Tab-separated table of C-alpha atoms and ligand atoms in Angstrom:
chain	number	residue	atom	x	y	z
A	73	MET	CA	134.895	135.587	71.845
A	74	THR	CA	138.554	136.488	72.199
A	75	ASP	CA	141.617	134.364	72.800
A	76	VAL	CA	143.059	134.609	76.350
A	77	ASN	CA	146.485	135.556	74.948
A	78	GLN	CA	144.981	138.480	73.041
A	79	VAL	CA	143.213	139.664	76.199
A	80	ILE	CA	146.426	139.465	78.236
A	81	ARG	CA	148.269	141.484	75.585
A	82	LEU	CA	145.481	144.081	75.646
A	83	VAL	CA	145.740	144.427	79.435
A	84	GLN	CA	149.541	144.603	79.221
A	85	ASN	CA	149.248	147.489	76.766
A	86	HIS	CA	146.929	149.410	79.118
A	87	LEU	CA	149.321	148.884	82.012
A	88	SER	CA	152.483	149.683	80.029
A	89	GLN	CA	150.967	152.965	78.876
A	90	ALA	CA	150.300	153.823	82.538
A	91	ASP	CA	153.953	153.045	83.439
A	92	ILE	CA	153.049	150.124	85.699
A	93	ASP	CA	156.295	148.383	86.745
A	94	SER	CA	155.432	144.757	85.934
A	95	PRO	CA	152.712	144.873	83.257
A	96	GLN	CA	153.125	141.210	82.263
A	97	ALA	CA	152.785	139.826	85.779
A	98	GLU	CA	149.928	142.178	86.677
A	99	ALA	CA	148.045	141.418	83.457
A	100	ALA	CA	148.206	137.708	84.261
A	101	THR	CA	147.043	138.370	87.843
A	102	ILE	CA	144.058	140.420	86.633
A	103	VAL	CA	142.977	137.814	84.076
A	104	ALA	CA	143.410	134.900	86.505
A	105	HIS	CA	141.428	136.836	89.125
A	106	VAL	CA	138.466	137.473	86.807
A	107	LEU	CA	138.475	133.856	85.594
A	108	GLY	CA	138.726	132.655	89.214
A	109	ILE	CA	141.738	130.451	88.489
A	110	SER	CA	145.368	130.203	89.643
A	111	ARG	CA	148.271	131.650	87.653
A	112	GLY	CA	149.347	128.038	86.955
A	113	ARG	CA	145.957	127.177	85.451
A	114	LEU	CA	146.092	130.381	83.409
A	115	GLY	CA	149.303	129.041	81.845
A	116	VAL	CA	147.365	125.990	80.688
A	117	LEU	CA	144.572	128.142	79.185
A	118	ARG	CA	147.207	130.222	77.398
A	119	ALA	CA	148.829	127.146	75.909
A	120	LEU	CA	145.386	126.046	74.651
A	121	ALA	CA	144.613	129.611	73.386
A	122	GLU	CA	141.305	129.334	75.284
A	123	ARG	CA	138.556	131.680	74.124
A	124	LEU	CA	136.972	133.965	76.729
A	125	ASP	CA	133.349	135.095	76.693
A	126	ALA	CA	132.398	138.747	76.294
A	127	LYS	CA	131.429	139.175	79.962
A	128	ALA	CA	134.876	138.057	81.172
A	129	VAL	CA	136.617	140.269	78.611
A	130	GLU	CA	134.522	143.252	79.758
A	131	GLN	CA	135.360	142.651	83.443
A	132	ILE	CA	139.052	142.267	82.628
A	133	THR	CA	139.019	145.478	80.583
A	134	GLN	CA	137.364	147.412	83.439
A	135	LEU	CA	139.991	146.191	85.929
A	136	ALA	CA	142.815	147.025	83.509
A	137	LYS	CA	141.454	150.552	83.093
A	138	ALA	CA	141.133	150.981	86.861
A	139	ARG	CA	144.691	149.740	87.375
A	140	ALA	CA	145.893	152.170	84.692
A	141	THR	CA	144.672	154.970	87.000
A	142	ARG	CA	147.276	153.570	89.484
A	143	THR	CA	144.739	152.175	91.942
A	144	PRO	CA	146.781	149.479	93.728
A	145	LEU	CA	146.176	146.102	92.105
A	146	GLN	CA	145.579	144.515	95.510
A	147	TYR	CA	142.641	146.857	96.208
A	148	LEU	CA	141.130	145.956	92.832
A	149	ILE	CA	141.311	142.216	93.370
A	150	GLY	CA	140.749	142.426	97.158
A	151	THR	CA	143.772	140.356	98.151
A	152	ALA	CA	147.565	140.473	98.376
A	153	ALA	CA	149.827	137.468	97.990
A	154	PHE	CA	151.935	136.973	101.120
A	155	TYR	CA	154.043	133.929	101.947
A	156	GLY	CA	151.806	131.642	99.895
A	157	LEU	CA	148.581	133.064	101.370
A	158	GLU	CA	145.942	135.265	99.775
A	159	VAL	CA	145.528	137.968	102.403
A	160	LYS	CA	142.392	140.143	102.296
A	161	VAL	CA	143.150	143.848	101.865
A	162	ALA	CA	141.022	146.992	101.872
A	163	PRO	CA	141.593	150.709	101.364
A	164	GLY	CA	142.689	152.260	104.676
A	165	VAL	CA	144.846	149.290	105.687
A	166	PHE	CA	148.512	148.810	104.718
A	167	ILE	CA	149.029	146.387	101.826
A	168	PRO	CA	151.551	143.710	102.902
A	169	ARG	CA	154.806	143.808	100.919
A	170	VAL	CA	156.814	140.883	99.638
A	171	GLU	CA	160.007	142.093	101.401
A	172	THR	CA	158.357	141.409	104.768
A	173	GLU	CA	158.363	137.687	103.922
A	174	ILE	CA	162.036	137.627	105.015
A	175	LEU	CA	160.861	138.412	108.546
A	176	VAL	CA	158.522	135.405	108.457
A	177	GLU	CA	161.201	133.170	106.934
A	178	THR	CA	163.868	134.172	109.490
A	179	THR	CA	161.480	133.674	112.409
A	180	LEU	CA	160.541	130.205	111.129
A	181	ARG	CA	164.213	129.262	110.755
A	182	HIS	CA	164.916	130.437	114.300
A	183	PHE	CA	162.261	128.072	115.668
A	184	ALA	CA	162.848	125.246	113.137
A	185	SER	CA	163.747	122.677	115.780
A	186	HIS	CA	161.578	124.081	118.571
A	187	PRO	CA	159.037	121.533	119.830
A	188	GLY	CA	156.577	124.247	120.932
A	189	PRO	CA	154.348	125.381	122.372
A	190	LEU	CA	155.271	128.902	121.224
A	191	LYS	CA	153.796	132.225	122.207
A	192	ILE	CA	154.284	134.957	119.586
A	193	LEU	CA	153.296	138.634	119.447
A	194	ASP	CA	152.918	140.437	116.092
A	195	LEU	CA	152.977	144.152	116.910
A	196	CYS	CA	151.484	146.576	114.332
A	197	THR	CA	149.854	143.678	112.486
A	198	GLY	CA	147.949	145.579	109.750
A	199	THR	CA	146.075	142.942	107.704
A	200	GLY	CA	147.515	140.272	109.989
A	201	ALA	CA	149.692	138.979	107.142
A	202	ILE	CA	152.722	138.141	109.320
A	203	ALA	CA	150.609	136.504	112.026
A	204	ALA	CA	148.635	134.469	109.460
A	205	ALA	CA	151.785	133.317	107.639
A	206	LEU	CA	153.539	132.312	110.865
A	207	ALA	CA	150.435	130.545	112.151
A	208	GLU	CA	149.963	128.654	108.880
A	209	GLN	CA	153.613	127.589	108.641
A	210	LEU	CA	153.987	126.607	112.303
A	211	GLN	CA	150.756	124.614	112.055
A	212	GLN	CA	152.154	122.782	109.001
A	213	ARG	CA	155.309	122.036	111.026
A	214	ASN	CA	153.252	120.728	113.957
A	215	ILE	CA	154.647	123.340	116.332
A	216	PRO	CA	151.748	124.319	118.622
A	217	THR	CA	151.581	128.114	118.707
A	218	GLN	CA	149.433	130.852	120.186
A	219	LEU	CA	149.740	134.236	118.509
A	220	TRP	CA	148.493	137.695	119.439
A	221	ALA	CA	148.267	140.309	116.676
A	222	ILE	CA	147.943	143.966	117.695
A	223	ASP	CA	147.078	147.071	115.697
A	224	ILE	CA	145.964	150.518	116.804
A	225	CYS	CA	143.668	150.968	113.792
A	226	PRO	CA	140.193	149.363	114.223
A	227	GLN	CA	139.840	148.755	110.475
A	228	ALA	CA	143.187	146.916	110.411
A	229	ALA	CA	142.278	144.866	113.488
A	230	GLN	CA	138.984	143.862	111.848
A	231	LEU	CA	140.784	142.748	108.668
A	232	ALA	CA	143.481	140.942	110.674
A	233	ASP	CA	140.712	139.103	112.494
A	234	GLU	CA	139.230	137.965	109.153
A	235	ASN	CA	142.641	136.931	107.813
A	236	THR	CA	143.558	134.879	110.870
A	237	THR	CA	140.181	133.420	111.759
A	238	GLN	CA	141.231	129.836	110.950
A	239	TYR	CA	144.353	130.027	113.139
A	240	ASN	CA	145.156	130.270	116.824
A	241	VAL	CA	145.515	134.056	116.645
A	242	SER	CA	143.905	136.605	118.965
A	243	VAL	CA	143.622	140.050	117.410
A	244	LEU	CA	143.587	143.161	119.599
A	245	CYS	CA	142.973	146.779	118.769
A	246	ALA	CA	145.471	148.595	120.988
A	247	ASP	CA	148.548	150.806	121.056
A	248	ALA	CA	151.470	148.388	120.726
A	249	THR	CA	153.897	151.045	122.001
A	250	ASP	CA	152.214	150.954	125.428
A	251	HIS	CA	151.837	147.608	127.198
A	252	HIS	CA	149.369	149.114	129.725
A	253	ASN	CA	147.070	149.908	126.818
A	254	VAL	CA	147.530	146.385	125.415
A	255	ILE	CA	146.756	144.792	128.775
A	256	THR	CA	143.669	146.978	129.182
A	257	ALA	CA	142.457	145.663	125.796
A	258	ALA	CA	143.384	142.075	126.648
A	259	PRO	CA	143.797	141.445	130.406
A	260	GLU	CA	144.718	137.803	129.661
A	261	LEU	CA	148.071	139.124	128.417
A	262	ALA	CA	149.097	140.534	131.827
A	263	PRO	CA	150.596	137.252	133.072
A	264	LEU	CA	152.474	136.884	129.778
A	265	ARG	CA	154.862	139.792	130.416
A	266	ALA	CA	158.385	138.337	130.120
A	267	GLN	CA	156.865	135.034	128.929
A	268	ILE	CA	156.648	135.498	125.150
A	269	ASP	CA	158.926	133.460	122.834
A	270	ALA	CA	158.984	135.840	119.873
A	271	VAL	CA	157.988	139.420	119.120
A	272	VAL	CA	157.832	140.308	115.429
A	273	ALA	CA	156.916	143.710	114.052
A	274	ASN	CA	156.689	145.733	110.891
A	275	PRO	CA	155.824	149.096	112.443
A	276	PRO	CA	155.461	152.419	110.655
A	277	TYR	CA	159.005	153.672	110.085
A	278	ILE	CA	159.252	156.160	107.219
A	279	PRO	CA	160.939	159.445	108.193
A	280	THR	CA	158.433	162.306	108.068
A	281	THR	CA	161.134	164.304	106.281
A	282	THR	CA	161.071	161.915	103.281
A	283	PRO	CA	157.397	161.327	102.506
A	284	VAL	CA	156.573	158.540	100.059
A	285	THR	CA	156.177	159.632	96.464
A	286	GLN	CA	155.162	156.427	94.697
A	287	TYR	CA	151.445	156.776	93.947
A	288	GLU	CA	150.491	153.267	95.088
A	289	ALA	CA	152.385	153.641	98.395
A	290	GLU	CA	150.665	156.990	98.982
A	291	GLN	CA	147.374	155.062	99.169
A	292	ASP	CA	148.537	153.400	102.403
A	293	PRO	CA	147.350	155.309	105.488
A	294	ASP	CA	149.868	157.710	107.084
A	295	LEU	CA	149.398	155.849	110.382
A	296	ALA	CA	150.908	152.782	108.700
A	297	LEU	CA	153.768	154.620	107.031
A	298	TYR	CA	155.354	157.304	109.200
A	299	GLY	CA	157.502	156.413	112.185
A	300	GLY	CA	156.419	159.217	114.498
A	301	SER	CA	159.485	161.483	114.184
A	302	ALA	CA	161.484	163.347	111.575
A	303	ASP	CA	163.901	160.423	111.161
A	304	GLY	CA	161.147	157.789	111.531
A	305	THR	CA	162.726	155.897	114.444
A	306	ALA	CA	160.403	157.020	117.284
A	307	ILE	CA	157.841	154.199	116.890
A	308	PRO	CA	160.417	151.476	115.997
A	309	LEU	CA	162.453	152.358	119.125
A	310	ARG	CA	159.333	152.207	121.294
A	311	ILE	CA	158.390	148.860	119.752
A	312	ALA	CA	161.873	147.485	120.561
A	313	GLU	CA	161.501	148.687	124.152
A	314	GLN	CA	158.084	147.027	124.405
A	315	ALA	CA	159.424	143.803	122.887
A	316	ALA	CA	162.037	143.619	125.666
A	317	GLY	CA	159.258	143.751	128.271
A	318	TRP	CA	157.171	141.025	126.602
A	319	LEU	CA	159.940	138.549	125.804
A	320	ALA	CA	161.094	135.705	127.991
A	321	PRO	CA	164.860	135.444	128.555
A	322	GLY	CA	166.337	134.072	125.309
A	323	GLY	CA	163.260	135.257	123.362
A	324	PHE	CA	163.533	136.258	119.679
A	325	PHE	CA	162.876	139.742	118.333
A	326	MET	CA	162.755	140.803	114.698
A	327	MET	CA	161.524	144.121	113.324
A	328	GLU	CA	161.406	145.624	109.845
A	329	HIS	CA	162.786	149.160	109.509
A	330	ASP	CA	163.758	151.842	107.032
A	331	HIS	CA	167.025	151.086	105.245
A	332	THR	CA	168.512	154.242	106.814
A	333	HIS	CA	167.843	152.989	110.374
A	334	ALA	CA	170.031	149.885	110.441
A	335	GLN	CA	173.031	151.290	112.323
A	336	GLN	CA	170.960	153.392	114.720
A	337	LEU	CA	168.760	150.464	115.732
A	338	VAL	CA	171.660	148.022	116.111
A	339	ASP	CA	173.481	150.647	118.220
A	340	ALA	CA	170.387	151.245	120.378
A	341	LEU	CA	169.897	147.520	121.012
A	342	THR	CA	173.629	147.003	121.620
A	343	ALA	CA	173.579	149.763	124.255
A	344	ASP	CA	170.568	148.197	126.003
A	345	PRO	CA	171.435	145.317	128.383
A	346	ALA	CA	168.054	143.767	127.574
A	347	TRP	CA	169.464	142.556	124.251
A	348	GLU	CA	172.243	140.433	122.902
A	349	GLN	CA	173.405	139.568	119.380
A	350	PRO	CA	171.655	142.531	117.704
A	351	GLN	CA	172.200	142.307	113.985
A	352	THR	CA	170.896	143.580	110.682
A	353	VAL	CA	169.151	141.368	108.133
A	354	LYS	CA	168.942	142.409	104.487
A	355	ASP	CA	165.851	142.302	102.299
A	356	LEU	CA	165.560	140.751	98.830
A	357	THR	CA	167.073	143.849	97.224
A	358	GLY	CA	170.113	143.763	99.530
A	359	ALA	CA	168.912	146.764	101.594
A	360	GLN	CA	169.410	146.617	105.377
A	361	ARG	CA	165.761	146.188	106.287
A	362	PHE	CA	165.418	144.287	109.583
A	363	VAL	CA	166.929	144.239	113.051
A	364	MET	CA	167.043	140.967	114.928
A	365	ALA	CA	168.118	140.332	118.545
A	366	ILE	CA	167.812	137.896	121.417
A	367	ARG	CA	166.402	138.887	124.815
A	368	THR	CA	169.379	138.658	127.169
A	369	PRO	CA	169.030	135.571	129.325
A	370	SER	CA	171.060	137.148	132.153
A	371	VAL	CA	168.784	140.167	132.487
A	372	LYS	CA	165.961	139.540	134.881
A	373	PRO	CA	162.692	140.668	133.283
A	374	THR	CA	160.127	142.221	135.591
A	375	PRO	CA	156.493	141.362	134.892
A	376	ASN	CA	155.040	144.849	134.491
A	377	SER	CA	157.853	147.279	133.907
A	378	SER	CA	160.928	147.762	131.785
A	379	PRO	CA	163.661	145.148	132.127
A	380	THR	CA	166.252	145.571	134.892
A	381	LEU	CA	169.651	143.974	135.353
A	382	ALA	CA	169.616	140.772	137.392
A	383	GLN	CA	170.996	141.149	140.892
B	103	SAM	C1	153.827	149.296	107.948
B	103	SAM	S1	152.245	148.763	108.455
B	103	SAM	C2	152.601	147.033	108.612
B	103	SAM	C3	151.422	146.136	108.657
B	103	SAM	C4	151.787	144.645	108.698
B	103	SAM	N1	152.602	144.328	109.857
B	103	SAM	C5	152.498	144.232	107.434
B	103	SAM	O1	153.702	143.953	107.484
B	103	SAM	O2	151.857	144.172	106.380
B	103	SAM	C6	152.226	149.350	110.128
B	103	SAM	C7	150.943	149.067	110.919
B	103	SAM	O3	151.141	149.595	112.242
B	103	SAM	C8	149.923	150.103	112.734
B	103	SAM	N2	150.262	151.017	113.836
B	103	SAM	C9	150.726	152.281	113.780
B	103	SAM	N3	150.979	152.752	115.010
B	103	SAM	C10	150.651	151.751	115.876
B	103	SAM	C11	150.679	151.622	117.295
B	103	SAM	N4	151.100	152.617	118.089
B	103	SAM	N5	150.250	150.463	117.851
B	103	SAM	C12	149.797	149.447	117.060
B	103	SAM	N6	149.754	149.516	115.711
B	103	SAM	C13	150.182	150.644	115.131
B	103	SAM	C14	149.274	150.726	111.524
B	103	SAM	O4	147.887	150.852	111.709
B	103	SAM	C15	149.677	149.715	110.417
B	103	SAM	O5	148.680	148.744	110.278
């Protein structure tokens, strides 16, 4: 039998030796996961210097060793924390990142006094983290909402389905850069062209010229990382174009992007009469990480094609 504080120190040592960024926080997450308790409850056990049985210590040690090989922690424990939710993750599907929570927060603030009902599209949904967080929060705020979450990768769509099963979210496996493909996958969306209240997206956006080098990030699939062109803007620009076609006049658009894309995306949306008020939003580190814009009310959307100027 070993004291929980000793076990946490042991795990911390393993992780520090492997150059893991936050060994203290990760050690606590691993121990809480094996004990099946919250981080808050772990604090109580630590204060009481609770003794752990040999089986728990063995499981914790195995996880610590696996993490020391730089396997992402989220794959080891099967979940990622996102906006207060425990989102299921699996190898082959992008692990949601904490910086994306700003997108959820900003969208919620935009609709804070909206009575609903809302119709929201989450393009490139991955695990469905954004859709699940928005659905959960809007439900808590009594704002009736229907969401659609779209990903081109079947494995991601399956996981998104599992993560959003308790909410009013329909998950589709389709190419979000092509609304014909989306409508083929979900014909019920055809009448919703130019009817959607919000389009949110965290698409792949990394420039192919600057591949990721952090080991954990390299475990994410290329399909989730790279933006389809040398500078990484090809897919984000197509997503913005698609958002314009889905949104109702006055609709809200917010998309995460590479920190090098801020000016280019704001310029592109400023030059497009479909948009007004394009602006950059920073992430928690102060990097320009999101573009946000409003679908121009004076531009008449057409149901099945790109927007055109009102006559
Ligand atoms: C950066 S990940 C973001 C996942 C999720 N939105 C999040 O924030 O955690 C990008 C996602 O876009 C998906 N994707 C890539 N190209 C796509 C396309 N053309 N249509 C739909 N999804 C696409 C990938 O499979 C991946 O799940």
